[in-house]
Each structure stands twice: as structure tokens, then as C-alpha cells.
Short mmCIF file of C-alpha atoms and ligand atoms in Angstrom, two decimals:
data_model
loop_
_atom_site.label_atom_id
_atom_site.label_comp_id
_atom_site.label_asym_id
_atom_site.label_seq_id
_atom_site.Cartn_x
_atom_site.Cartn_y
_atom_site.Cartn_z
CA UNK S 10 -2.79 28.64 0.49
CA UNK S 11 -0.18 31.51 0.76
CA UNK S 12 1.57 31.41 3.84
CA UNK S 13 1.79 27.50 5.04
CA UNK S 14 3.76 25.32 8.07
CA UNK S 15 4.60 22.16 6.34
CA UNK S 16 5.09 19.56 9.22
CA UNK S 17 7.56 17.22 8.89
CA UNK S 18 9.19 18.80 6.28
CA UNK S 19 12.51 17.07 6.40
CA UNK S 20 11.45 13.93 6.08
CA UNK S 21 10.95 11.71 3.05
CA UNK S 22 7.41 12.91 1.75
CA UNK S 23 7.62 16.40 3.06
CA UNK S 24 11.05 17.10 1.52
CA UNK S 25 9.40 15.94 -1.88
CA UNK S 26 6.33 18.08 -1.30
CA UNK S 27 8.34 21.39 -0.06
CA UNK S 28 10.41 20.63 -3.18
CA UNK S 29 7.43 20.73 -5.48
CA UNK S 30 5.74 22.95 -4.21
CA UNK S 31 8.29 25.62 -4.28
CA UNK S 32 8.96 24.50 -8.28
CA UNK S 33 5.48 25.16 -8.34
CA UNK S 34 3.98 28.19 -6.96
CA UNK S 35 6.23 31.14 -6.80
CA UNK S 36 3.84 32.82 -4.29
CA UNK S 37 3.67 30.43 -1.45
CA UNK S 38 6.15 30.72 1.46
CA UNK S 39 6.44 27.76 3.54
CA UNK S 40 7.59 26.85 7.09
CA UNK S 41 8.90 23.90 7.68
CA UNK S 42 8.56 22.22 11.38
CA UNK S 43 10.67 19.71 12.05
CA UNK S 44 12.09 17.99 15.20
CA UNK S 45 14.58 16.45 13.33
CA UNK S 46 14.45 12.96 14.28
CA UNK S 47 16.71 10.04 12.97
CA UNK S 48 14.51 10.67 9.80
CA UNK S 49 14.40 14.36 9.47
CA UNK S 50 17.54 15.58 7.06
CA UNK S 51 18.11 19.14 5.79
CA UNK S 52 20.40 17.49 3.18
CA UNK S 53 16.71 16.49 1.28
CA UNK S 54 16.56 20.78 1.39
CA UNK S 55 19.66 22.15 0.36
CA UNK S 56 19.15 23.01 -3.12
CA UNK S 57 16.67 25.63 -1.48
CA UNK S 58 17.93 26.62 2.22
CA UNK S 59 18.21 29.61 0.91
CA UNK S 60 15.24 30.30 -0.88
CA UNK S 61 13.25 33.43 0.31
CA UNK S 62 10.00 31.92 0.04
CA UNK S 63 11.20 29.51 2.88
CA UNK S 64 12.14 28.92 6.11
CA UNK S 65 13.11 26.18 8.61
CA UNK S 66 12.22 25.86 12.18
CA UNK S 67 13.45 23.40 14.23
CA UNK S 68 10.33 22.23 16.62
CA UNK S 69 8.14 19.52 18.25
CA UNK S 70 4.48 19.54 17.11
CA UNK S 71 3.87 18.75 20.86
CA UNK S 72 5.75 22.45 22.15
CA UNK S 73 2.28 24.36 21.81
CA UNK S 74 3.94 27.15 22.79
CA UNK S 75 6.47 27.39 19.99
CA UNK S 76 3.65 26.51 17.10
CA UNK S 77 1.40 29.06 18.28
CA UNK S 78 4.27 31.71 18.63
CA UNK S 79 5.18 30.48 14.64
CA UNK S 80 1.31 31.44 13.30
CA UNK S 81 1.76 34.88 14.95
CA UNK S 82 4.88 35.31 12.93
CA UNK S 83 3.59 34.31 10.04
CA UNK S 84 0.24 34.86 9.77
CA UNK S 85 -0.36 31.21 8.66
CA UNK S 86 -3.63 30.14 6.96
CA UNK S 87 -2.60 26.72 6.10
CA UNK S 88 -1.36 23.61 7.70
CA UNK S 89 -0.19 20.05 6.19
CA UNK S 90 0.74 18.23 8.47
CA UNK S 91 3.17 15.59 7.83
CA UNK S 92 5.15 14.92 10.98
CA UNK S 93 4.93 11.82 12.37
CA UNK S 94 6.92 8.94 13.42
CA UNK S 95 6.10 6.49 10.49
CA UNK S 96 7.84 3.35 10.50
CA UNK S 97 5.72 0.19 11.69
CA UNK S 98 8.58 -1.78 12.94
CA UNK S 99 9.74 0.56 15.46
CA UNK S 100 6.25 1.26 16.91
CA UNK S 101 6.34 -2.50 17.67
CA UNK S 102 9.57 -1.64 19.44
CA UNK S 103 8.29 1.34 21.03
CA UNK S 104 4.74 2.97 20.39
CA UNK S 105 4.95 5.23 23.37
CA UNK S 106 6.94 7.78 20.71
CA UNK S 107 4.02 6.97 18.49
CA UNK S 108 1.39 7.56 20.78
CA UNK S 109 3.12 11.70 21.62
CA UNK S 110 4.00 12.54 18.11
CA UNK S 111 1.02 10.95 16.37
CA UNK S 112 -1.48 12.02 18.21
CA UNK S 113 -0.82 13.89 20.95
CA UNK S 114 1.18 16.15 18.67
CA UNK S 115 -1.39 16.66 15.61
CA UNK S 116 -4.06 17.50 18.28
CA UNK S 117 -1.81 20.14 19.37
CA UNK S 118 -1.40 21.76 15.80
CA UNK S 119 -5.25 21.00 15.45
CA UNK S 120 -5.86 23.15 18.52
CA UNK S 121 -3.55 26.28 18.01
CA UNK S 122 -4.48 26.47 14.10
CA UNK S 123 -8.33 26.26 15.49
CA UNK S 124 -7.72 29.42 17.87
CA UNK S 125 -5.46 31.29 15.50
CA UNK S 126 -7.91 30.66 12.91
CA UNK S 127 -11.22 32.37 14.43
CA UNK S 128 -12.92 34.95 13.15
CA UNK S 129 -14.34 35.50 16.60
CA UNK S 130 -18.00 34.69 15.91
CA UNK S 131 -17.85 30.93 16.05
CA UNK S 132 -16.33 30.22 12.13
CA UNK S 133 -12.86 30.73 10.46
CA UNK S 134 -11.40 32.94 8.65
CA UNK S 135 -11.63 32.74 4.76
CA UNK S 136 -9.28 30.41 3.01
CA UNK S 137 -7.86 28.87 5.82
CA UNK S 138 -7.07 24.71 5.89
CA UNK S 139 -5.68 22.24 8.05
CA UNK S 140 -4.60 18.91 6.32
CA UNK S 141 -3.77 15.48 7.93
CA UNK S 142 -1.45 13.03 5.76
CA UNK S 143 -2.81 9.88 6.91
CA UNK S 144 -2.14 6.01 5.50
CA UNK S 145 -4.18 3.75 3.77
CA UNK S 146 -2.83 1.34 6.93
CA UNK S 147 -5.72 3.39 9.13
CA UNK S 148 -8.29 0.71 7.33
CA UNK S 149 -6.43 -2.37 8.59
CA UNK S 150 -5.53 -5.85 5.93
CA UNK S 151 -7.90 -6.21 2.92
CA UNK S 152 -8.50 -10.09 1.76
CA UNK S 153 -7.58 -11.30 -1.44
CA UNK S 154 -10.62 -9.07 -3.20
CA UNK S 155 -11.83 -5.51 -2.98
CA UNK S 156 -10.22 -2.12 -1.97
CA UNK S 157 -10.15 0.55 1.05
CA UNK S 158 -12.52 3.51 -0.13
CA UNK S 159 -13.15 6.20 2.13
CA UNK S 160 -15.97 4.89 4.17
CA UNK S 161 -14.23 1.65 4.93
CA UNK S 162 -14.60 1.24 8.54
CA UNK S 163 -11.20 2.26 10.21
CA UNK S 164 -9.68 -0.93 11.81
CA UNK S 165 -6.04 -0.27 12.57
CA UNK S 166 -3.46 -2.89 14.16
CA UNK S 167 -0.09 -1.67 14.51
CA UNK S 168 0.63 0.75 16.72
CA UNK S 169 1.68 3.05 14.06
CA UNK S 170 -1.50 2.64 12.25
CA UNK S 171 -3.78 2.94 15.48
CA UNK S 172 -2.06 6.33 16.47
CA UNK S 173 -3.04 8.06 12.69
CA UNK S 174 -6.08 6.61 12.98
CA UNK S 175 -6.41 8.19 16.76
CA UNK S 176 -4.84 11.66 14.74
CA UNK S 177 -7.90 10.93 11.76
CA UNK S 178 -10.68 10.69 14.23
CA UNK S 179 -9.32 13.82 16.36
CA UNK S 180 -9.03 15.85 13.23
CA UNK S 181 -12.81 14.45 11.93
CA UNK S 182 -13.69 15.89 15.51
CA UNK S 183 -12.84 19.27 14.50
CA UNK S 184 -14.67 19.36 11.48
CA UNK S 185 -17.65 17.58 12.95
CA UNK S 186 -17.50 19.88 16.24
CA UNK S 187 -16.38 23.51 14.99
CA UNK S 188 -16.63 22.99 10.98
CA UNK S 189 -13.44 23.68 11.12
CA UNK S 190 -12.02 23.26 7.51
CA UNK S 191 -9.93 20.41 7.63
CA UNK S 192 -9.11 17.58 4.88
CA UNK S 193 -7.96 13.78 5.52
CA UNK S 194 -6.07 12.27 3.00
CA UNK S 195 -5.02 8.53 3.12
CA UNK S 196 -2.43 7.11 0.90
CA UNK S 197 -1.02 3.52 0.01
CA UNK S 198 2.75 3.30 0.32
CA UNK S 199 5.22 6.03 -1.43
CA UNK S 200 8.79 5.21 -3.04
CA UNK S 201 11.10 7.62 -4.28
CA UNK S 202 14.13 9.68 -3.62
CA UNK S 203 14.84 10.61 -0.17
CA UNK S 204 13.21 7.94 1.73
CA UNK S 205 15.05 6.43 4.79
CA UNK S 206 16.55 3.24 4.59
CA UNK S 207 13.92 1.11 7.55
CA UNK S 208 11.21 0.94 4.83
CA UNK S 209 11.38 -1.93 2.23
CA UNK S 210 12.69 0.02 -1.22
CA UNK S 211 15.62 1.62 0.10
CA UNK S 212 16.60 -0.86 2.61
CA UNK S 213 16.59 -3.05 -0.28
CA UNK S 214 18.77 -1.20 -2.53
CA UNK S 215 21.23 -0.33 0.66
CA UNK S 216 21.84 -4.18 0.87
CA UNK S 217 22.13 -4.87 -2.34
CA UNK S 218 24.90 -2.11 -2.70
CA UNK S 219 26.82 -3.57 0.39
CA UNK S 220 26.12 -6.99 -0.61
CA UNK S 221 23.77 -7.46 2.76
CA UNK S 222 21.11 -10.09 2.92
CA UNK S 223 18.02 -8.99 1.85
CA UNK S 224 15.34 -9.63 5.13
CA UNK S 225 12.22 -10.68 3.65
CA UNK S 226 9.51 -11.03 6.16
CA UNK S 227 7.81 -14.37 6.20
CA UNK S 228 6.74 -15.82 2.61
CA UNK S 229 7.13 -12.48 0.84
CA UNK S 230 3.51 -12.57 -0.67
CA UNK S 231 1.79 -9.72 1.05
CA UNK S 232 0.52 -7.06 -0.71
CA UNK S 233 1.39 -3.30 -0.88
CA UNK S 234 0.09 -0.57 -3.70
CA UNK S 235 3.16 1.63 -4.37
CA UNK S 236 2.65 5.43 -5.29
CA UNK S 237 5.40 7.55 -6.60
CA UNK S 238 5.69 10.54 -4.29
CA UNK S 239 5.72 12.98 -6.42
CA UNK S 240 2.46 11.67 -7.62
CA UNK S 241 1.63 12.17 -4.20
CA UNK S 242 2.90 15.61 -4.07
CA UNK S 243 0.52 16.49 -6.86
CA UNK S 244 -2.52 14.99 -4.86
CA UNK S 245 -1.90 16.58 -1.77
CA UNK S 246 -1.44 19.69 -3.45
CA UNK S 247 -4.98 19.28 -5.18
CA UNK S 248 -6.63 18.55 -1.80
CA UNK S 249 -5.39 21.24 0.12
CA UNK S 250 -5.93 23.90 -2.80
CA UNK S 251 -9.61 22.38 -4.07
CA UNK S 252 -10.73 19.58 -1.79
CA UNK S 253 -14.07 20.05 0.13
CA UNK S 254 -14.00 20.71 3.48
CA UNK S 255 -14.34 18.24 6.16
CA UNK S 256 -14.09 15.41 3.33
CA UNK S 257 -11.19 12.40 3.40
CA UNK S 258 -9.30 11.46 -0.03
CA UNK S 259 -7.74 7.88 -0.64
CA UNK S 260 -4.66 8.34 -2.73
CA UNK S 261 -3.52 5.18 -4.67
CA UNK S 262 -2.27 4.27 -7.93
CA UNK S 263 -3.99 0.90 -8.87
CA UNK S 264 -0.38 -0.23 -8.45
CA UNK S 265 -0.63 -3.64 -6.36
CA UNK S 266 2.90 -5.87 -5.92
CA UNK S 267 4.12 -8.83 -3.57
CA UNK S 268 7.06 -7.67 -1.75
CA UNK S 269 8.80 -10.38 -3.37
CA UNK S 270 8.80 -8.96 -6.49
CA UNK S 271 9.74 -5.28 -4.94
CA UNK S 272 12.55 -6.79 -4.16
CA UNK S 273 13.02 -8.92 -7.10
CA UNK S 274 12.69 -5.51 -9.15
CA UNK S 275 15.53 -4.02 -7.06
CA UNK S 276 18.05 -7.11 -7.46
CA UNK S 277 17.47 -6.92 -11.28
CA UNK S 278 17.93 -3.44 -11.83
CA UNK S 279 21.00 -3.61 -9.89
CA UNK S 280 22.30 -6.52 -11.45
CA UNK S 281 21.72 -4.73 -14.45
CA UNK S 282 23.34 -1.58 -13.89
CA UNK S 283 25.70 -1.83 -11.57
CA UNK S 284 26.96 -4.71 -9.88
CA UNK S 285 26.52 -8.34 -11.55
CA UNK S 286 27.51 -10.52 -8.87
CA UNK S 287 23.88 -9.28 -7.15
CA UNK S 288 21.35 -11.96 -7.49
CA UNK S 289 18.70 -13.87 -6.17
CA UNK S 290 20.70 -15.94 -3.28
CA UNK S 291 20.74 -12.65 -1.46
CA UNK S 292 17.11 -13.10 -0.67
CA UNK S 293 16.66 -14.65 3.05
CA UNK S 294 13.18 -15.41 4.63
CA UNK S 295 13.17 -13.98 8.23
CA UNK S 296 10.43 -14.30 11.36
CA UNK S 297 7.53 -12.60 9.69
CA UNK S 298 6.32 -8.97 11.29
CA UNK S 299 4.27 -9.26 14.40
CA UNK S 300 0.52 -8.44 13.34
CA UNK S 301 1.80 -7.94 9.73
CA UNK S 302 -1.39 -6.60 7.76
CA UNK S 303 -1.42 -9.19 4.31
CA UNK S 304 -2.63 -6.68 2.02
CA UNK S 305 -3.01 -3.03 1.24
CA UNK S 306 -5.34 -1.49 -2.21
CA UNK S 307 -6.52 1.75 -2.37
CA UNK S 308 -9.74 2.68 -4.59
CA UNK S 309 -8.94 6.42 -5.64
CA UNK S 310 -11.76 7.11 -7.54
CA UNK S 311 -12.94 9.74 -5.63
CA UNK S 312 -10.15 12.03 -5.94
CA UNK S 313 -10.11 11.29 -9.27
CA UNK S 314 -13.97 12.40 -9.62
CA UNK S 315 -13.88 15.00 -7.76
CA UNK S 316 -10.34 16.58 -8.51
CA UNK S 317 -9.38 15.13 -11.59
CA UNK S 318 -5.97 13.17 -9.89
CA UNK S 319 -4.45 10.24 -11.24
CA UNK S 320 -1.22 9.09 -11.00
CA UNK S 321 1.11 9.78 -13.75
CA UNK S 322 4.50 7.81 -13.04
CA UNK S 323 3.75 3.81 -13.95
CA UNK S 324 5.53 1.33 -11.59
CA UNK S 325 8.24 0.19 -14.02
CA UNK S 326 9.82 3.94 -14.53
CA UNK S 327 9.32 5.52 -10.86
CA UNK S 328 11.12 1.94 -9.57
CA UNK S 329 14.22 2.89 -12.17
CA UNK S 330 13.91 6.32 -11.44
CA UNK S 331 13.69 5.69 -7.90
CA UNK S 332 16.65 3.11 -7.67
CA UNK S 333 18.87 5.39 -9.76
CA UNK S 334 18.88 7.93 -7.57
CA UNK S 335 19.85 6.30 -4.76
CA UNK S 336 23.04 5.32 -7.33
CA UNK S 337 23.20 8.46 -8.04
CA UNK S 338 23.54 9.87 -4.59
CA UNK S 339 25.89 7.68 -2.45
CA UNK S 340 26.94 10.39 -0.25
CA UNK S 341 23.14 11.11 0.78
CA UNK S 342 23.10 7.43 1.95
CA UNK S 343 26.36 6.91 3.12
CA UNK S 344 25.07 10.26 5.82
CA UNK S 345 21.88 8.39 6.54
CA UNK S 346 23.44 4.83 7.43
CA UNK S 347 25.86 6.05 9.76
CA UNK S 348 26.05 5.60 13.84
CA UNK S 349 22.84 4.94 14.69
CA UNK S 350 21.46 3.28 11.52
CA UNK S 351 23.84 0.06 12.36
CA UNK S 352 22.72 -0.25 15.73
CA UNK S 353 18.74 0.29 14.56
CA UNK S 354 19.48 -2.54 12.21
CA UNK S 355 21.19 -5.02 14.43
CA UNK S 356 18.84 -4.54 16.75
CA UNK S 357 16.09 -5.01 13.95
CA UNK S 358 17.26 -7.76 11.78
CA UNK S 359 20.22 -9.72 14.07
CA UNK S 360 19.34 -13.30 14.40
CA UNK S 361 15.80 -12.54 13.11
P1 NAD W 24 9.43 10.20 7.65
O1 NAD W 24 9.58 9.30 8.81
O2 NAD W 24 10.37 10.08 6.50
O3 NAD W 24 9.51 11.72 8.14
C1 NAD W 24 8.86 12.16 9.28
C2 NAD W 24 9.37 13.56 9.60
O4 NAD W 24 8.67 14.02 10.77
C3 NAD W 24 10.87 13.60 9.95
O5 NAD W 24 11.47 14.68 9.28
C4 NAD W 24 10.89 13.80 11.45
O6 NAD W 24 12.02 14.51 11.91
C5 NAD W 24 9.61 14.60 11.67
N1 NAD W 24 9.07 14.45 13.04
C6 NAD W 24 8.90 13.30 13.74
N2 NAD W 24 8.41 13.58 14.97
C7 NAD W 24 8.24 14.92 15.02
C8 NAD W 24 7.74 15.82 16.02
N3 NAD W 24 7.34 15.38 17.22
N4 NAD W 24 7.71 17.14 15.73
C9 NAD W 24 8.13 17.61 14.52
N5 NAD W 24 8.62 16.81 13.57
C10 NAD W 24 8.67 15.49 13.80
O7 NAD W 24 7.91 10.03 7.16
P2 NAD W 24 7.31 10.08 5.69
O8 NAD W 24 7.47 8.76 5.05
O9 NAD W 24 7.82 11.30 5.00
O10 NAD W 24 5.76 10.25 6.02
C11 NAD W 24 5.17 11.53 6.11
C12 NAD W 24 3.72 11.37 6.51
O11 NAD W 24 3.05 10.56 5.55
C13 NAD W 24 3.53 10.68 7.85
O12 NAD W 24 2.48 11.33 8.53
C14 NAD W 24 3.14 9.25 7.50
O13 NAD W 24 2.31 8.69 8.49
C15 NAD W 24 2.40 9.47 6.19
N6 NAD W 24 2.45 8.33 5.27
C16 NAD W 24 3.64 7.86 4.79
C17 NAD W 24 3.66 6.81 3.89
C18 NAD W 24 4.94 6.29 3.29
O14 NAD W 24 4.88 5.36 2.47
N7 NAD W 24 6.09 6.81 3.62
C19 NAD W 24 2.46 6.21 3.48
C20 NAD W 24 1.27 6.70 4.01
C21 NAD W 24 1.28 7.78 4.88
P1 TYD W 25 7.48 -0.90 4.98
O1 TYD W 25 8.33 -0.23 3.95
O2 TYD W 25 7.97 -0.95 6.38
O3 TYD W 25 6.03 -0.21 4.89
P2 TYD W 25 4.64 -0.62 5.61
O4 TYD W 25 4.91 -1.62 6.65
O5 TYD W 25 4.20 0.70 6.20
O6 TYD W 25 3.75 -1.12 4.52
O7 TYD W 25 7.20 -2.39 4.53
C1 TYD W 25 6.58 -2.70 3.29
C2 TYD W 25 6.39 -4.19 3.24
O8 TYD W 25 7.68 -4.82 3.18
C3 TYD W 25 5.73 -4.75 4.48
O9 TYD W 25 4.86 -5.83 4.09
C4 TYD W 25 6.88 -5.29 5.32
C5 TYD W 25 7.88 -5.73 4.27
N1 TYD W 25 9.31 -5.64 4.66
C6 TYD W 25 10.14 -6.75 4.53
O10 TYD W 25 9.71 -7.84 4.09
N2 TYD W 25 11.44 -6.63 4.91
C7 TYD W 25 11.96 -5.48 5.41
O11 TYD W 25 13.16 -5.43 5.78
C8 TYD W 25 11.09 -4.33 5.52
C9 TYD W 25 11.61 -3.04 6.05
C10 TYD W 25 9.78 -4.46 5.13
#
């Protein structure tokens, strides 16, 4: 991969990845297609805005016109594609949004990369690649035992999940159609700087900073297995480099916690550090999430196998890591909680 769109780059995971991947690789120049939505922020960027090996386009993966125009200019041969409206609370709210970007908008990319890629005699051209970041949430709730591996049958049930699922199978379709070379990969959920303050971790420090309740949906028990993005950065890097063709990755980390103690990692660290008076009494119960999936567990031996990835940060430092740089970086959320944050959240969490 020399010459790459990132999707979604301004957002939490692609930041991260654009990021490394720039530390990394001093021959790559990247692209980075963003709408900028209430999640996409060029602040995540700044320390290389004006890096030569990058650029930043402002764009919707649904303006066909615009992405093809951008592989003309650039002579692209890869594609990760990132953007995507990922928040499962707001595609209860609305999953119309979810439905365009998700789907309708990685089928675009799909198709453009597919006709820019031809070598005119039914193939590709060499060392081209289109990657879809997908979610673990594609396979639907695990019981108590057992994990998702790649060949667990898809079963989304959010809205979110069903429309990259929808994206998966459209992006299979390619592979299984054209042989166009295309990867899947599927990871559990990510934590780590950047990451917008709707999804559990940072919302969780946010409160506990302004001394807000701390909304914990139903009994608290379900089950999520938390991977430290860069950790996912590395993986996603492997796959698109080395993966096979046409094959799907699971990306986890073997790193299974209640949300209860998520947040009962955040309040101590914080109580620890910074601010005493924050305890346990800021915990409330509240209505549980409609359709909330119990538990999520990844089984990631077959990246491991078959590109030698395993995750290197363990729970207890990318947590401390993770939580001081949101200390560390008040003015990054103070920008992100503004205007329409409050009125997300009262809509979200008032009388709840
Ligand atoms: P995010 O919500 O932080 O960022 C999404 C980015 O996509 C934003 O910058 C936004 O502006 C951009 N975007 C949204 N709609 C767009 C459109 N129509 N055109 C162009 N850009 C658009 O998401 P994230 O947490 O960084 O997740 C990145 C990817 O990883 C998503 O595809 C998500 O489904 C997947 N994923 C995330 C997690 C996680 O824990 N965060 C876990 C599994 C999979
Ligand atoms: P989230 O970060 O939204 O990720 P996902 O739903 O994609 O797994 O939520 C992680 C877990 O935390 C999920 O079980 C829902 C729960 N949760 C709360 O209990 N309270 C909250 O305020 C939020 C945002 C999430």
C-alpha cells in the first residue's frame, strides 16, 4: 500500500491509525475522507496537517462523484475504509443515517475502487486492496460460553450492527463475484485517546470530571472485550499489508470485562489521581438499552496464525494510559462536549 484513502479518518480509530501509520511508514501518503460529522475532528490531526505525505478531503462516501474524481488524483491502490456512523444508541434513535453511510456509502467506495481498479481484462491491478473495518457486533450476543470466530453465522440486532453486517456481505459480494481483493476485519470494542464521549470509557471519565452521574444501563453485567486501538492499528495494518485476499480477520484481545467494572476502573483511577470526592455513589442504574446484546468475545486466533498479531497493551495499562490522556487533554474535551453534545445527552440520558 503506497498511495491510500483512509475513510473516516477523523474519527476516533482512523485518527489513531493515520497517526501510526504515518510514524510508521515514511513512504505511504494517505487521504483522508471525511464528512466531518459530530464525530469527525481535525484536532485528533494537527500534529500532522501539515505533513507532505498527507492530505485531507472533506467528503461523503455516498458523493460517487467526488471519490472517483479523488482515485484519479491520486492514483490510489488502497482503501480502508473506516467511515461510518458507529454509535448503537443513536441508530436506535435514528438508523435511517445508518442505513446511507453504512451501507449505501461503503458500496459506493466498493464500486468506484472496483472500476478504478481494472486492469481491463476482467482482474485488478497488482497490489491493489480494499479493506472494511467491521465489529465483532456483526455476530450478534454470545451466551455465557464460547467466542465469535470468523465463520460464526452473522446475526446482527441493532441497527448499527445490521447496517456493517449489510456493508460485510456487500463487500464478501465483491470478492465472491469479481475476486476483487478485498479483506474484512471484525473487532471487539476499542478504548483509547481520541474517542468521543457517547461510548462508555470516555463518557465515563467526562462525568466523573464534572461530577455527572454515571448512566449504567440495566444491571451493569454485560460483557464487552476491550482492545487498545493502537493494538488495533497494528492489526489493521497487518491485514491490509499481508492478509489473504477475500479472507475476514477477528481482532480481539482475550480481554473480557462487565461494564461495571469499566466503570469501576474509571472511578478508581480518578479517585486516585485526581479528584477524591469521586466514588462509587456516582454510579446510577438507568432503563437498560433496547435489544442490548449481553455479551461480546472475540477468538483471534486466526490472525494470530496466520499474521503473527497479538495484542501488546494489557487492560490495566491501556485503561491508565487511556484515562490519563483524557486528563491530560481538557481542552480536546472541553471542544468535543460543547453545543450539541448537551443536547445529544439530554436527549439520551434525561429521565432515563
Ligand atoms: P467514529 O464515530 O469515531 O468516527 C467515524 C468517522 O466517520 C467520523 O470522523 C465521521 O465524520 C466519519 N463519517 C461518518 N459518516 C461519514 C460519511 N458519510 N462520509 C465520510 N465520513 C463519514 O468511529 P470509530 O469508533 O472511529 O469507528 C471506526 C470504524 O470502526 C467504524 O466503521 C466502526 O463501525 C468500526 N468499529 C469501531 C469500534 C469501536 O469500538 N469504536 C469497534 C468495532 C468496529
Ligand atoms: P458502547 O461504548 O456504546 O459500545 P457498544 O454498544 O458498541 O458495545 O457501550 C459499551 C457498553 O456499555 C454497552 O454494553 C452499553 C454500555 N453503556 C452503559 O452502560 N452506559 C452508557 O452510558 C453507555 C454509553 C454505554
Amino acid at each position: 500500500m503506497k498511495r491510500v484513502i483512509v475513510t473516516g479518518g477523523a474519527g476516533f480509530i482512523g485518527s489513531n491509525f493515520i497517526l501510526y501509520e504515518l510514524k510508521k511508514d515514511p513512504e505511504i501518503f494517505i487521504v483522508n475522507v471525511d464528512k466531518l460529522t459530530y464525530a469527525g475532528n481535525l484536532e485528533n490531526l494537527k500534529e500532522v496537517e501539515n505533513d507532505p505525505r498527507y492530505v485531507f478531503r472533506q467528503m461523503d462516501i455516498c458523493d460517487a462523484e467526488g471519490v472517483s474524481a479523488l482515485f484519479d488524483e491520486f492514483d490510489i491502490d488502497t482503501v480502508i475504509n473506516f467511515a461510518a456512523e458507529s454509535h448503537v444508541d443513536r441508530s436506535i434513535s435514528d438508523p435511517m443515517v445508518f442505513i446511507r453511510t453504512n451501507v449505501l456509502g461503503t458500496a459506493t467506495l466498493l464500486n468506484i475502487a472496483r472500476d478504478k481498479w481494472s486492469d481491463g481484462n476482467g482482474g485488478f491491478r497488482e497490489g491493489v486492496k480494499f479493506l472494511q473495518v467491521s465489529t465483532d457486533e456483526v455476530y450478534g450476543s454470545l451466551g455465557p460460553e464460547g467466542f465469535f470466530r470468523e465463520d460464526t453465522p452473522l446475526d446482527p440486532h441493532s441497527p448499527y450492527s445490521a447496517s456493517k453486517a449489510s456493508a460485510d456481505l456487500i463487500v464478501k459480494s465483491y470478492y465472491d463475484t469479481f475476486r476483487m481483493p478485498v479483506n474484512i476485519t471484525r473487532c471487539s470494542n476499542n478504548y483509547g485517546p481520541y474517542q468521543f464521549p457517547e461510548k462508555l470509557i470516555p463518557l465515563m471519565i467526562n462525568n466523573c470530571l464534572n461530577h455527572r452521574e454515571l448512566p449504567v444501563y440495566g444491571d451493569g453485567l454485560q460483557i464487552r472485550d476491550w482492545l487498545y486501538v493502537e493494538d488495533h492499528c497494528k492489526a489493521i495494518d497487518l491485514v491490509v499489508r499481508e492478509g489473504e485476499v477475500g479472507q475476514v480477520y477477528n481482532i480481539g484481545g482475550h480481554n473480557e470485562r462487565t461494564n461495571l467494572f469499566i466503570v469501576n476502573s474509571v472511578i478508581s483511577y480518578i479517585h486516585d489521581n485526581q479528584d477524591e470526592t469521586v466514588d462509587e455513589s456516582l454510579i446510577r442504574h438507568v432503563t437498560d438499552r433496547k435489544g442490548h446484546d449481553r455479551r461480546y468475545g472475540i477468538d483471534p486466533q486466526k490472525i494470530h496464525d496466520a499474521l503473527g498479531w497479538e495484542p501488546e497493551t494489557m487492560f490495566e495499562n491501556g485503561i491508565r494510559k487511556t484515562i490519563r490522556w483524557y486528563l491530560d487533554n481538557g481542552e480536546w474535551i472541553d471542544g468535543v462536549v460543547s453545543g450539541a453534545y448537551q443536547k445529544y445527552y439530554d436527549e439520551m440520558y434525561r429521565g432515563r
